[in-house]
Amino acid sequence: MTKAGSKGGNLRDKLDGHELDLSLSDLNEVPVKELAALPKATILDLSCNKLTALPSDFCGLTHLVKLDLSKNKLRQLPADFGRLVNLQHLDLLNNRLVTLPVSFAQLKSLKWLDLKDNPLDPVLAKVAGDCLDEKQCKQCANKVLQHMKAVQVDQERERQRRLEIDREAEKKWEAKQRAKEAQERELRKREKAEEKERRRKEYDALKAAKREQEKKPKKETNQAPKSKSGSRPRKAPPRKHTRSWAVLRLLLLLLLLCVAGGLVACRVTELQQQPLCTSVNTIYDSALRGLRSHDILRWVLQTDSQQ
């Protein structure tokens, strides 16, 4: 075992062997970070050095068996302080510690602990006790370890509970997202179907309009002959026929007037002695006798004469 306590010189020049007993009273001589480069150190005294914190590399001194950090200004220990699994004796007297890291529960080899004169959490202070003698310091180590294990279990349980809550929240979020995505898919599907139906209706409407356009010329073509052979257009020939008959009747009337005028002239005037009028009178008399021989005509003539 080698002790190094004097000032000056390189620390590694002062150390040999595998079991090291370092008693340092001035950290200006050896920085704490440099101590981390001595993994074989087993006893380390850093008391009365006004330390406010320890570097994370400090926990690499896994061979430490005895550590004195009393009468410093430490507010907390490194989170991985539990890596010092071989530590048996720990003096934290007169610091500014309130709590201990959860990893403290991993110090299974710890047999002696002093936490006096620290502003500890009330629960931790009650567990630690007074530590006024060797027996009480051993009890303190045992009780604090048990307490920190319980804290570790509680924290692990709380971590699991929060993890479960996070998982449930994540599951709910995923389910919500799936439901949202399903709704969006359904909405897109419905919109797509509506768009398809709208296009189909537009296509059918255009097709129907096209058919109507194609039918219109046929209807006009079919209507042209109908206008010539239909019931209304057929009235045109009768009108033409009526006009012809009217003209014919007029001509006949004029002819009758001429005949009547000639007949009157031949029977009443002095022209009745003329040969032409004699023939006309003879024909008239013969025709009149012939007509009177028929009863119907005679009745018609009588009726006309009465009128």
mmCIF file of N, CA, C and O in Angstrom, residues 18 42 51 80 97 100 133 148 155 160 207 212 238 253 278 281 297:
data_model
loop_
_atom_site.group_PDB
_atom_site.id
_atom_site.type_symbol
_atom_site.label_atom_id
_atom_site.label_comp_id
_atom_site.label_asym_id
_atom_site.label_seq_id
_atom_site.Cartn_x
_atom_site.Cartn_y
_atom_site.Cartn_z
ATOM 1 N N HIS A 18 -0.999 -2.214 -6.809
ATOM 2 C CA HIS A 18 -2.403 -2.271 -7.206
ATOM 3 C C HIS A 18 -3.342 -1.749 -6.139
ATOM 4 O O HIS A 18 -4.497 -1.477 -6.439
ATOM 5 N N THR A 42 -7.920 2.230 -4.287
ATOM 6 C CA THR A 42 -8.852 1.553 -3.383
ATOM 7 C C THR A 42 -9.271 2.423 -2.209
ATOM 8 O O THR A 42 -10.362 2.254 -1.684
ATOM 9 N N LEU A 51 -15.221 20.826 -2.411
ATOM 10 C CA LEU A 51 -15.764 20.296 -3.662
ATOM 11 C C LEU A 51 -17.268 20.579 -3.734
ATOM 12 O O LEU A 51 -17.997 20.369 -2.770
ATOM 13 N N ASP A 80 -24.461 8.109 -11.875
ATOM 14 C CA ASP A 80 -23.987 6.717 -11.947
ATOM 15 C C ASP A 80 -23.042 6.379 -10.809
ATOM 16 O O ASP A 80 -22.128 5.554 -10.953
ATOM 17 N N LEU A 97 -25.857 17.853 0.676
ATOM 18 C CA LEU A 97 -26.678 16.869 -0.019
ATOM 19 C C LEU A 97 -28.119 16.889 0.499
ATOM 20 O O LEU A 97 -28.356 16.978 1.705
ATOM 21 N N LEU A 100 -29.987 11.382 -2.591
ATOM 22 C CA LEU A 100 -28.951 10.518 -3.163
ATOM 23 C C LEU A 100 -29.436 9.990 -4.510
ATOM 24 O O LEU A 100 -30.635 9.825 -4.711
ATOM 25 N N ASP A 133 -21.949 6.677 16.171
ATOM 26 C CA ASP A 133 -20.871 5.735 16.469
ATOM 27 C C ASP A 133 -20.778 4.717 15.336
ATOM 28 O O ASP A 133 -21.506 4.772 14.335
ATOM 29 N N MET A 148 -32.999 3.110 -0.489
ATOM 30 C CA MET A 148 -32.727 3.456 -1.881
ATOM 31 C C MET A 148 -33.188 2.353 -2.826
ATOM 32 O O MET A 148 -33.621 2.634 -3.955
ATOM 33 N N GLN A 155 -39.430 3.971 -8.256
ATOM 34 C CA GLN A 155 -39.171 4.737 -9.484
ATOM 35 C C GLN A 155 -39.304 3.859 -10.725
ATOM 36 O O GLN A 155 -39.809 4.301 -11.753
ATOM 37 N N GLN A 160 -42.386 2.319 -15.255
ATOM 38 C CA GLN A 160 -43.191 1.359 -16.005
ATOM 39 C C GLN A 160 -44.618 1.853 -16.183
ATOM 40 O O GLN A 160 -45.232 1.680 -17.251
ATOM 41 N N LYS A 207 -74.800 12.326 -74.410
ATOM 42 C CA LYS A 207 -75.192 11.298 -75.363
ATOM 43 C C LYS A 207 -76.655 11.466 -75.773
ATOM 44 O O LYS A 207 -77.014 11.342 -76.956
ATOM 45 N N GLU A 212 -80.720 13.416 -79.649
ATOM 46 C CA GLU A 212 -81.782 14.350 -80.023
ATOM 47 C C GLU A 212 -81.390 15.157 -81.249
ATOM 48 O O GLU A 212 -82.210 15.409 -82.133
ATOM 49 N N PRO A 238 -108.530 20.529 -102.827
ATOM 50 C CA PRO A 238 -109.945 20.902 -102.881
ATOM 51 C C PRO A 238 -110.146 22.385 -103.082
ATOM 52 O O PRO A 238 -111.058 22.822 -103.755
ATOM 53 N N LEU A 253 -122.989 29.863 -115.760
ATOM 54 C CA LEU A 253 -124.000 30.882 -115.494
ATOM 55 C C LEU A 253 -124.073 31.899 -116.638
ATOM 56 O O LEU A 253 -125.153 32.297 -117.091
ATOM 57 N N THR A 278 -136.532 30.617 -134.918
ATOM 58 C CA THR A 278 -137.551 29.588 -135.095
ATOM 59 C C THR A 278 -137.032 28.250 -134.622
ATOM 60 O O THR A 278 -137.724 27.484 -133.932
ATOM 61 N N ASN A 281 -136.857 28.284 -130.791
ATOM 62 C CA ASN A 281 -138.156 28.144 -130.168
ATOM 63 C C ASN A 281 -138.659 26.714 -130.268
ATOM 64 O O ASN A 281 -139.290 26.195 -129.324
ATOM 65 N N LEU A 297 -139.842 15.989 -112.333
ATOM 66 C CA LEU A 297 -139.425 17.257 -112.905
ATOM 67 C C LEU A 297 -140.589 18.216 -112.974
ATOM 68 O O LEU A 297 -140.426 19.423 -112.787
#
